[in-house]
mmCIF file of C-alpha atoms in Angstrom:
data_model
loop_
_atom_site.group_PDB
_atom_site.id
_atom_site.type_symbol
_atom_site.label_atom_id
_atom_site.label_comp_id
_atom_site.label_asym_id
_atom_site.label_seq_id
_atom_site.Cartn_x
_atom_site.Cartn_y
_atom_site.Cartn_z
ATOM 1 C CA UNK H 158 20.233 3.554 -12.124
ATOM 2 C CA UNK H 159 19.043 5.521 -9.111
ATOM 3 C CA UNK H 160 16.393 4.108 -6.781
ATOM 4 C CA UNK H 161 14.709 5.891 -3.857
ATOM 5 C CA UNK H 162 13.751 4.058 -0.678
ATOM 6 C CA UNK H 163 12.984 4.354 3.015
ATOM 7 C CA UNK H 164 15.807 5.174 5.435
ATOM 8 C CA UNK H 165 18.918 3.056 5.907
ATOM 9 C CA UNK H 166 17.966 0.262 8.297
ATOM 10 C CA UNK H 167 14.416 -0.078 6.964
ATOM 11 C CA UNK H 168 13.049 -3.199 5.287
ATOM 12 C CA UNK H 169 12.672 -1.254 2.051
ATOM 13 C CA UNK H 170 16.314 -0.180 2.024
ATOM 14 C CA UNK H 171 17.529 -3.698 2.826
ATOM 15 C CA UNK H 172 15.440 -5.195 0.018
ATOM 16 C CA UNK H 173 16.492 -2.535 -2.495
ATOM 17 C CA UNK H 174 20.136 -3.171 -1.550
ATOM 18 C CA UNK H 175 19.760 -6.920 -2.083
ATOM 19 C CA UNK H 176 18.207 -6.425 -5.527
ATOM 20 C CA UNK H 177 20.791 -3.815 -6.493
ATOM 21 C CA UNK H 178 23.588 -6.197 -5.518
ATOM 22 C CA UNK H 179 22.049 -8.951 -7.650
ATOM 23 C CA UNK H 180 21.605 -6.614 -10.645
ATOM 24 C CA UNK H 181 25.225 -5.544 -10.306
ATOM 25 C CA UNK H 182 26.576 -9.076 -10.171
ATOM 26 C CA UNK H 183 24.522 -10.398 -13.099
ATOM 27 C CA UNK H 184 24.398 -7.393 -15.442
ATOM 28 C CA UNK H 185 27.060 -4.997 -14.166
ATOM 29 C CA UNK H 186 24.312 -2.475 -13.404
ATOM 30 C CA UNK H 187 25.425 0.323 -11.110
ATOM 31 C CA UNK H 188 22.609 1.283 -8.741
ATOM 32 C CA UNK H 189 22.646 4.224 -6.348
ATOM 33 C CA UNK H 190 20.022 4.034 -3.593
ATOM 34 C CA UNK H 191 18.746 7.368 -2.321
ATOM 35 C CA UNK H 192 17.128 6.918 1.125
ATOM 36 C CA UNK H 193 14.594 9.259 2.714
ATOM 37 C CA UNK H 194 12.467 9.196 5.849
ATOM 38 C CA UNK H 195 9.583 11.141 4.269
ATOM 39 C CA UNK H 196 7.053 10.256 1.603
ATOM 40 C CA UNK H 197 7.830 13.446 -0.335
ATOM 41 C CA UNK H 198 11.544 12.713 -0.100
ATOM 42 C CA UNK H 199 11.046 9.252 -1.607
ATOM 43 C CA UNK H 200 8.640 10.244 -4.371
ATOM 44 C CA UNK H 201 9.991 13.604 -5.486
ATOM 45 C CA UNK H 202 13.186 12.184 -7.062
ATOM 46 C CA UNK H 203 11.061 9.817 -9.168
ATOM 47 C CA UNK H 204 8.667 12.541 -10.310
ATOM 48 C CA UNK H 205 11.552 14.939 -11.060
ATOM 49 C CA UNK H 206 13.415 12.263 -13.064
ATOM 50 C CA UNK H 207 16.300 12.105 -10.592
ATOM 51 C CA UNK H 208 15.420 8.494 -9.750
ATOM 52 C CA UNK H 209 14.247 5.738 -12.047
ATOM 53 C CA UNK H 210 12.357 3.604 -9.519
ATOM 54 C CA UNK H 211 10.969 4.234 -6.040
ATOM 55 C CA UNK H 212 10.798 1.496 -3.409
ATOM 56 C CA UNK H 213 7.749 3.090 -1.827
ATOM 57 C CA UNK H 214 4.966 2.453 0.662
ATOM 58 C CA UNK H 215 1.374 3.726 0.705
ATOM 59 C CA UNK H 216 2.486 7.210 -0.362
ATOM 60 C CA UNK H 217 2.327 5.730 -3.881
ATOM 61 C CA UNK H 218 -1.459 5.423 -3.457
ATOM 62 C CA UNK H 219 -1.828 8.888 -1.904
ATOM 63 C CA UNK H 220 0.206 10.360 -4.766
ATOM 64 C CA UNK H 221 -2.032 8.846 -7.453
ATOM 65 C CA UNK H 222 -5.147 9.890 -5.512
ATOM 66 C CA UNK H 223 -4.047 13.453 -4.782
ATOM 67 C CA UNK H 224 -4.649 13.051 -1.047
ATOM 68 C CA UNK H 225 -2.693 13.697 2.163
ATOM 69 C CA UNK H 226 0.636 15.420 1.326
ATOM 70 C CA UNK H 227 -0.224 15.243 -2.367
ATOM 71 C CA UNK H 228 -3.418 17.329 -2.181
ATOM 72 C CA UNK H 229 -1.288 20.496 -2.284
ATOM 73 C CA UNK H 230 -1.443 22.651 -5.428
ATOM 74 C CA UNK H 231 2.063 21.675 -6.501
ATOM 75 C CA UNK H 232 1.159 17.980 -6.508
ATOM 76 C CA UNK H 233 -2.240 16.522 -7.368
ATOM 77 C CA UNK H 234 -2.747 12.997 -8.788
ATOM 78 C CA UNK H 235 0.585 11.783 -10.174
ATOM 79 C CA UNK H 236 0.914 9.663 -13.312
ATOM 80 C CA UNK H 237 2.684 6.671 -11.759
ATOM 81 C CA UNK H 238 2.879 2.986 -12.623
ATOM 82 C CA UNK H 239 3.701 -0.171 -10.687
ATOM 83 C CA UNK H 240 6.471 -2.528 -11.791
ATOM 84 C CA UNK H 241 5.958 -5.033 -8.951
ATOM 85 C CA UNK H 242 5.194 -5.025 -5.228
ATOM 86 C CA UNK H 243 5.929 -7.399 -2.382
ATOM 87 C CA UNK H 244 2.811 -8.479 -0.461
ATOM 88 C CA UNK H 245 2.904 -7.420 3.176
ATOM 89 C CA UNK H 246 0.096 -8.362 5.533
ATOM 90 C CA UNK H 247 -1.981 -5.942 7.583
ATOM 91 C CA UNK H 248 -4.745 -6.698 10.034
ATOM 92 C CA UNK H 249 -6.710 -5.739 13.107
ATOM 93 C CA UNK H 250 -5.310 -7.110 16.364
ATOM 94 C CA UNK H 251 -7.771 -7.003 19.227
ATOM 95 C CA UNK H 252 -7.588 -7.856 22.908
ATOM 96 C CA UNK H 253 -8.770 -11.427 23.304
ATOM 97 C CA UNK H 254 -10.655 -10.450 26.465
ATOM 98 C CA UNK H 255 -12.610 -7.805 24.499
ATOM 99 C CA UNK H 256 -14.418 -10.663 22.686
ATOM 100 C CA UNK H 257 -14.348 -8.956 19.293
ATOM 101 C CA UNK H 258 -15.182 -11.896 17.046
ATOM 102 C CA UNK H 259 -17.127 -9.995 14.375
ATOM 103 C CA UNK H 260 -17.265 -6.448 13.070
ATOM 104 C CA UNK H 261 -20.525 -5.929 14.963
ATOM 105 C CA UNK H 262 -18.616 -6.761 18.146
ATOM 106 C CA UNK H 263 -16.248 -3.909 17.244
ATOM 107 C CA UNK H 264 -19.044 -1.336 17.309
ATOM 108 C CA UNK H 265 -18.540 1.080 20.228
ATOM 109 C CA UNK H 266 -15.143 -0.362 21.141
ATOM 110 C CA UNK H 267 -11.961 1.708 21.538
ATOM 111 C CA UNK H 268 -9.906 1.739 18.311
ATOM 112 C CA UNK H 269 -6.334 3.049 18.513
ATOM 113 C CA UNK H 270 -5.130 5.221 15.603
ATOM 114 C CA UNK H 271 -1.917 7.224 15.236
ATOM 115 C CA UNK H 272 -1.809 10.995 14.672
ATOM 116 C CA UNK H 273 -0.041 12.019 11.468
ATOM 117 C CA UNK H 274 0.052 8.445 10.135
ATOM 118 C CA UNK H 275 -2.365 8.376 7.183
ATOM 119 C CA UNK H 276 -0.783 5.196 5.829
ATOM 120 C CA UNK H 277 -1.967 3.245 8.872
ATOM 121 C CA UNK H 278 -5.204 5.127 9.431
ATOM 122 C CA UNK H 279 -6.496 4.887 5.833
ATOM 123 C CA UNK H 280 -5.810 1.149 5.718
ATOM 124 C CA UNK H 281 -7.668 0.866 9.034
ATOM 125 C CA UNK H 282 -10.615 2.816 7.598
ATOM 126 C CA UNK H 283 -10.680 0.402 4.674
ATOM 127 C CA UNK H 284 -10.476 -2.549 7.039
ATOM 128 C CA UNK H 285 -13.535 -1.609 9.078
ATOM 129 C CA UNK H 286 -15.386 -0.691 5.862
ATOM 130 C CA UNK H 287 -15.235 -4.399 5.084
ATOM 131 C CA UNK H 288 -17.668 -4.932 7.975
ATOM 132 C CA UNK H 289 -19.908 -2.031 6.968
ATOM 133 C CA UNK H 290 -18.563 0.247 9.699
ATOM 134 C CA UNK H 291 -17.079 3.741 9.686
ATOM 135 C CA UNK H 292 -14.953 5.541 12.226
ATOM 136 C CA UNK H 293 -18.199 6.993 13.628
ATOM 137 C CA UNK H 294 -19.183 3.494 14.772
ATOM 138 C CA UNK H 295 -16.171 3.065 17.058
ATOM 139 C CA UNK H 296 -14.540 5.133 19.774
ATOM 140 C CA UNK H 297 -11.374 6.531 18.199
ATOM 141 C CA UNK H 298 -8.457 6.889 20.609
ATOM 142 C CA UNK H 299 -5.687 8.888 18.934
ATOM 143 C CA UNK H 300 -2.089 8.327 20.019
ATOM 144 C CA UNK H 301 0.868 10.627 19.257
ATOM 145 C CA UNK H 302 3.250 7.887 18.095
ATOM 146 C CA UNK H 303 3.080 4.493 16.445
ATOM 147 C CA UNK H 304 4.714 2.815 19.446
ATOM 148 C CA UNK H 305 2.196 4.346 21.844
ATOM 149 C CA UNK H 306 -0.740 3.258 19.697
ATOM 150 C CA UNK H 307 0.526 -0.285 19.320
ATOM 151 C CA UNK H 308 1.205 -0.606 23.062
ATOM 152 C CA UNK H 309 -2.189 0.768 24.045
ATOM 153 C CA UNK H 310 -4.142 -2.504 23.911
ATOM 154 C CA UNK H 311 -1.910 -4.345 26.382
ATOM 155 C CA UNK H 312 -1.980 -1.219 28.574
ATOM 156 C CA UNK H 313 -5.785 -1.298 28.668
ATOM 157 C CA UNK H 314 -6.117 2.033 26.819
ATOM 158 C CA UNK H 315 -7.791 0.563 23.730
ATOM 159 C CA UNK H 316 -9.404 -2.640 22.507
ATOM 160 C CA UNK H 317 -8.172 -2.861 18.917
ATOM 161 C CA UNK H 318 -5.829 -1.236 16.412
ATOM 162 C CA UNK H 319 -4.511 -1.840 12.896
ATOM 163 C CA UNK H 320 -0.987 -2.914 12.002
ATOM 164 C CA UNK H 321 1.220 -5.572 10.491
ATOM 165 C CA UNK H 322 1.453 -8.910 12.284
ATOM 166 C CA UNK H 323 5.033 -8.770 13.544
ATOM 167 C CA UNK H 324 5.663 -5.599 15.628
ATOM 168 C CA UNK H 325 7.154 -6.290 19.054
ATOM 169 C CA UNK H 326 4.101 -4.724 20.712
ATOM 170 C CA UNK H 327 1.868 -7.404 19.180
ATOM 171 C CA UNK H 328 4.011 -10.193 20.625
ATOM 172 C CA UNK H 329 3.862 -8.397 23.978
ATOM 173 C CA UNK H 330 0.060 -8.253 23.696
ATOM 174 C CA UNK H 331 -0.085 -11.966 22.909
ATOM 175 C CA UNK H 332 1.872 -12.685 26.107
ATOM 176 C CA UNK H 333 -0.096 -10.215 28.244
ATOM 177 C CA UNK H 334 -3.125 -11.070 30.406
ATOM 178 C CA UNK H 335 -5.391 -9.563 27.725
ATOM 179 C CA UNK H 336 -4.158 -11.890 24.967
ATOM 180 C CA UNK H 337 -4.449 -11.306 21.224
ATOM 181 C CA UNK H 338 -7.080 -12.078 18.591
ATOM 182 C CA UNK H 339 -6.963 -11.038 14.927
ATOM 183 C CA UNK H 340 -10.278 -9.947 13.402
ATOM 184 C CA UNK H 341 -10.376 -11.686 10.031
ATOM 185 C CA UNK H 342 -11.841 -10.680 6.673
ATOM 186 C CA UNK H 343 -13.126 -13.753 4.779
ATOM 187 C CA UNK H 344 -11.867 -13.946 1.221
ATOM 188 C CA UNK H 345 -15.288 -15.110 -0.045
ATOM 189 C CA UNK H 346 -17.202 -12.040 1.210
ATOM 190 C CA UNK H 347 -17.426 -10.164 -2.101
ATOM 191 C CA UNK H 348 -19.579 -7.321 -0.748
ATOM 192 C CA UNK H 349 -17.152 -6.785 2.112
ATOM 193 C CA UNK H 350 -14.235 -6.612 -0.306
ATOM 194 C CA UNK H 351 -16.129 -4.187 -2.539
ATOM 195 C CA UNK H 352 -16.693 -1.886 0.452
ATOM 196 C CA UNK H 353 -13.061 -2.102 1.494
ATOM 197 C CA UNK H 354 -11.640 -1.492 -1.960
ATOM 198 C CA UNK H 355 -13.902 1.512 -2.469
ATOM 199 C CA UNK H 356 -11.839 3.135 0.297
ATOM 200 C CA UNK H 357 -8.484 1.489 -0.398
ATOM 201 C CA UNK H 358 -8.354 -0.269 -3.790
ATOM 202 C CA UNK H 359 -4.756 -1.357 -3.182
ATOM 203 C CA UNK H 360 -5.754 -3.834 -0.455
ATOM 204 C CA UNK H 361 -6.118 -7.519 -1.298
ATOM 205 C CA UNK H 362 -6.551 -10.829 0.558
ATOM 206 C CA UNK H 363 -3.837 -12.879 2.199
ATOM 207 C CA UNK H 364 -3.771 -15.865 4.549
ATOM 208 C CA UNK H 365 -1.111 -15.013 7.130
ATOM 209 C CA UNK H 366 0.664 -17.584 9.254
ATOM 210 C CA UNK H 367 3.530 -15.423 10.533
ATOM 211 C CA UNK H 368 3.070 -13.026 13.425
ATOM 212 C CA UNK H 369 1.915 -12.637 17.002
ATOM 213 C CA UNK H 370 -0.508 -15.435 17.903
ATOM 214 C CA UNK H 371 -0.316 -16.862 14.376
ATOM 215 C CA UNK H 372 1.136 -20.054 12.951
ATOM 216 C CA UNK H 373 0.538 -22.573 10.190
ATOM 217 C CA UNK H 374 -1.910 -24.243 12.560
ATOM 218 C CA UNK H 375 -3.542 -20.921 13.468
ATOM 219 C CA UNK H 376 -3.722 -18.784 10.305
ATOM 220 C CA UNK H 377 -5.900 -15.730 9.735
ATOM 221 C CA UNK H 378 -7.494 -14.231 6.616
ATOM 222 C CA UNK H 379 -6.473 -10.579 6.636
ATOM 223 C CA UNK H 380 -5.388 -8.065 3.993
ATOM 224 C CA UNK H 381 -2.253 -7.506 1.994
ATOM 225 C CA UNK H 382 -0.798 -4.300 0.683
ATOM 226 C CA UNK H 383 2.409 -3.684 -1.205
ATOM 227 C CA UNK H 384 5.536 -2.720 0.682
ATOM 228 C CA UNK H 385 7.814 -2.029 -0.910
ATOM 229 C CA UNK H 386 5.947 -1.268 -4.111
ATOM 230 C CA UNK H 387 8.212 -0.483 -7.071
ATOM 231 C CA UNK H 388 6.984 2.703 -8.699
ATOM 232 C CA UNK H 389 8.058 4.338 -11.955
ATOM 233 C CA UNK H 390 6.747 7.272 -13.931
ATOM 234 C CA UNK H 391 4.196 6.486 -16.632
ATOM 235 C CA UNK H 392 6.697 7.763 -19.218
ATOM 236 C CA UNK H 393 9.169 4.962 -18.495
ATOM 237 C CA UNK H 394 9.344 3.148 -21.828
ATOM 238 C CA UNK H 395 7.702 -0.246 -22.176
ATOM 239 C CA UNK H 396 11.129 -1.712 -22.976
ATOM 240 C CA UNK H 397 12.666 -0.304 -19.780
ATOM 241 C CA UNK H 398 9.803 -1.584 -17.619
ATOM 242 C CA UNK H 399 9.858 -4.981 -19.328
ATOM 243 C CA UNK H 400 13.607 -5.343 -18.831
ATOM 244 C CA UNK H 401 13.443 -4.275 -15.186
ATOM 245 C CA UNK H 402 10.809 -6.872 -14.300
ATOM 246 C CA UNK H 403 12.631 -9.494 -16.349
ATOM 247 C CA UNK H 404 15.828 -8.691 -14.431
ATOM 248 C CA UNK H 405 13.966 -9.043 -11.128
ATOM 249 C CA UNK H 406 12.812 -12.467 -12.260
ATOM 250 C CA UNK H 407 16.169 -13.639 -13.592
ATOM 251 C CA UNK H 408 18.073 -12.611 -10.438
ATOM 252 C CA UNK H 409 15.428 -13.799 -7.961
ATOM 253 C CA UNK H 410 17.521 -16.734 -6.729
ATOM 254 C CA UNK H 411 20.365 -14.317 -5.984
ATOM 255 C CA UNK H 412 18.386 -12.117 -3.583
ATOM 256 C CA UNK H 413 15.486 -14.260 -2.348
ATOM 257 C CA UNK H 414 17.266 -15.285 0.875
ATOM 258 C CA UNK H 415 18.489 -11.798 1.815
ATOM 259 C CA UNK H 416 15.679 -11.334 4.376
ATOM 260 C CA UNK H 417 12.881 -13.524 5.731
ATOM 261 C CA UNK H 418 10.266 -11.897 3.462
ATOM 262 C CA UNK H 419 12.279 -11.642 0.232
ATOM 263 C CA UNK H 420 10.764 -14.880 -1.162
ATOM 264 C CA UNK H 421 7.520 -12.900 -1.574
ATOM 265 C CA UNK H 422 9.192 -10.992 -4.422
ATOM 266 C CA UNK H 423 8.576 -13.952 -6.723
ATOM 267 C CA UNK H 424 6.429 -12.628 -9.544
ATOM 268 C CA UNK H 425 3.584 -15.044 -8.785
ATOM 269 C CA UNK H 426 3.016 -12.875 -5.711
ATOM 270 C CA UNK H 427 4.588 -9.493 -6.528
ATOM 271 C CA UNK H 428 3.349 -9.327 -10.119
ATOM 272 C CA UNK H 429 -0.376 -9.410 -9.414
ATOM 273 C CA UNK H 430 -2.769 -6.630 -8.388
ATOM 274 C CA UNK H 431 -4.178 -5.049 -6.359
ATOM 275 C CA UNK H 432 -1.488 -2.435 -5.904
ATOM 276 C CA UNK H 433 -1.213 1.292 -5.244
ATOM 277 C CA UNK H 434 -1.327 2.374 -8.900
ATOM 278 C CA UNK H 435 -1.939 0.792 -12.308
ATOM 279 C CA UNK H 436 0.740 -1.633 -13.502
ATOM 280 C CA UNK H 437 3.075 -0.461 -16.265
ATOM 281 C CA UNK H 438 2.313 -1.900 -19.742
ATOM 282 C CA UNK H 439 5.928 -3.061 -20.050
ATOM 283 C CA UNK H 440 5.660 -4.970 -16.785
ATOM 284 C CA UNK H 441 2.334 -6.452 -17.892
ATOM 285 C CA UNK H 442 3.923 -7.668 -21.148
ATOM 286 C CA UNK H 443 6.506 -9.701 -19.228
ATOM 287 C CA UNK H 444 3.954 -10.965 -16.710
ATOM 288 C CA UNK H 445 1.761 -12.167 -19.578
ATOM 289 C CA UNK H 446 4.695 -14.012 -21.120
ATOM 290 C CA UNK H 447 5.245 -15.767 -17.787
ATOM 291 C CA UNK H 448 1.562 -16.743 -17.583
ATOM 292 C CA UNK H 449 1.061 -14.684 -14.428
ATOM 293 C CA UNK H 450 -1.158 -11.863 -15.721
ATOM 294 C CA UNK H 451 -4.743 -13.036 -16.231
ATOM 295 C CA UNK H 452 -8.168 -11.600 -17.114
ATOM 296 C CA UNK H 453 -8.897 -10.737 -13.480
ATOM 297 C CA UNK H 454 -5.667 -8.749 -13.241
ATOM 298 C CA UNK H 455 -6.491 -6.978 -16.498
ATOM 299 C CA UNK H 456 -9.964 -6.061 -15.229
ATOM 300 C CA UNK H 457 -8.513 -4.609 -12.015
ATOM 301 C CA UNK H 458 -5.862 -2.667 -13.910
ATOM 302 C CA UNK H 459 -8.363 -1.194 -16.369
ATOM 303 C CA UNK H 460 -10.541 0.009 -13.475
ATOM 304 C CA UNK H 461 -7.531 1.441 -11.613
ATOM 305 C CA UNK H 462 -6.334 3.296 -14.710
ATOM 306 C CA UNK H 463 -9.841 4.669 -15.304
ATOM 307 C CA UNK H 464 -9.927 5.911 -11.689
ATOM 308 C CA UNK H 465 -6.547 7.618 -12.067
ATOM 309 C CA UNK H 466 -7.560 9.346 -15.315
ATOM 310 C CA UNK H 467 -10.817 10.557 -13.731
ATOM 311 C CA UNK H 468 -8.929 12.048 -10.794
ATOM 312 C CA UNK H 469 -6.402 13.723 -13.089
ATOM 313 C CA UNK H 470 -9.241 15.300 -15.063
ATOM 314 C CA UNK H 471 -10.867 16.480 -11.832
ATOM 315 C CA UNK H 472 -7.539 17.956 -10.722
ATOM 316 C CA UNK H 473 -7.183 19.873 -13.990
ATOM 317 C CA UNK H 474 -10.680 21.296 -13.467
ATOM 318 C CA UNK H 475 -9.837 22.212 -9.881
ATOM 319 C CA UNK H 476 -6.623 23.976 -10.897
ATOM 320 C CA UNK H 477 -8.452 25.943 -13.584
ATOM 321 C CA UNK H 478 -11.216 26.972 -11.181
ATOM 322 C CA UNK H 479 -9.209 27.475 -8.025
ATOM 323 C CA UNK H 480 -5.542 28.116 -8.656
ATOM 324 C CA UNK H 481 -5.876 31.593 -7.102
ATOM 325 C CA UNK H 482 -7.888 30.407 -4.088
ATOM 326 C CA UNK H 483 -6.308 30.320 -0.629
ATOM 327 C CA UNK H 484 -5.184 26.846 0.402
ATOM 328 C CA UNK H 485 -8.184 26.116 2.619
ATOM 329 C CA UNK H 486 -10.718 27.026 -0.087
ATOM 330 C CA UNK H 487 -8.710 25.170 -2.707
ATOM 331 C CA UNK H 488 -8.756 22.041 -0.520
ATOM 332 C CA UNK H 489 -12.544 22.267 -0.213
ATOM 333 C CA UNK H 490 -12.933 22.621 -3.986
ATOM 334 C CA UNK H 491 -10.599 19.698 -4.666
ATOM 335 C CA UNK H 492 -12.417 17.470 -2.192
ATOM 336 C CA UNK H 493 -15.736 18.326 -3.847
ATOM 337 C CA UNK H 494 -14.422 17.652 -7.373
ATOM 338 C CA UNK H 495 -12.533 14.534 -6.289
ATOM 339 C CA UNK H 496 -15.619 13.045 -4.641
ATOM 340 C CA UNK H 497 -17.694 13.780 -7.740
ATOM 341 C CA UNK H 498 -15.074 12.109 -9.967
ATOM 342 C CA UNK H 499 -15.044 8.960 -7.850
ATOM 343 C CA UNK H 500 -18.844 8.878 -7.657
ATOM 344 C CA UNK H 501 -19.026 8.999 -11.456
ATOM 345 C CA UNK H 502 -17.136 5.687 -11.622
ATOM 346 C CA UNK H 503 -19.818 3.750 -9.761
#
């Protein structure tokens, strides 16, 4: 098999390597991992049938939505399916001295985002949507790099940002005079979750105990997304998808200790939505056999598949109407048709 992943040295590459090693030892499977530092570079081999599975990040969502890099004429909403995805937490760290205890407290505060990083910025947009806010309700401070954005709170250049819980800059903030506080999203706030998932349907709840300022005694309710999320084309056969997920399950004890987060690949966590795309029917078959896939998961998957099909139909209309338009006009037409397609689902 061939798998695509993030660069050598990344968490995604390390986790793909651990699984590939386990597959090789148990089944004699030969796996070649094809690393890439760009979202296109990771997804294109899967779409072009040069890779069987992609160990991807949020580009899987953008690709099925036809947004960001995938809004170009040669892309559009891709017919992709999820096999499994490791939960990774994501939240909003704030300066403790900024006294941001609620989303209303966030209004008018300085929120650090990162230029050219839609993965972070879209999740952040979804996060504040939970509290009924938009980017217009805060003062956006845009930074040129991830490191600069994450360091900006401790430096007094911003009051909040969005990130995972373990970057070094968050530990530095926790030890700084400003201190750290994570703005939580209660799991029982259904309306808040509806607002968030309207922007980013791949986000789900998690109680995190690992990270800057966090512990088992000081947990926080934040969001989870899937990284890596294992993506295949929709035309992967049900048998292939079933066998892949079964192999993940049967070799779990062989790779679960490879990194600190590998235990989260157990199917009780990695085999449940939400995720960046609909789950593959072959994967669902195995998850049902294991008693993991339930009615709630089925309801989410049906809605996610309906959304994908609506966007693909809107893309076909856009291509028919605007294939000869210049890029800027085509983008306007696609945004109009895409918004109408999503509105029709409500």
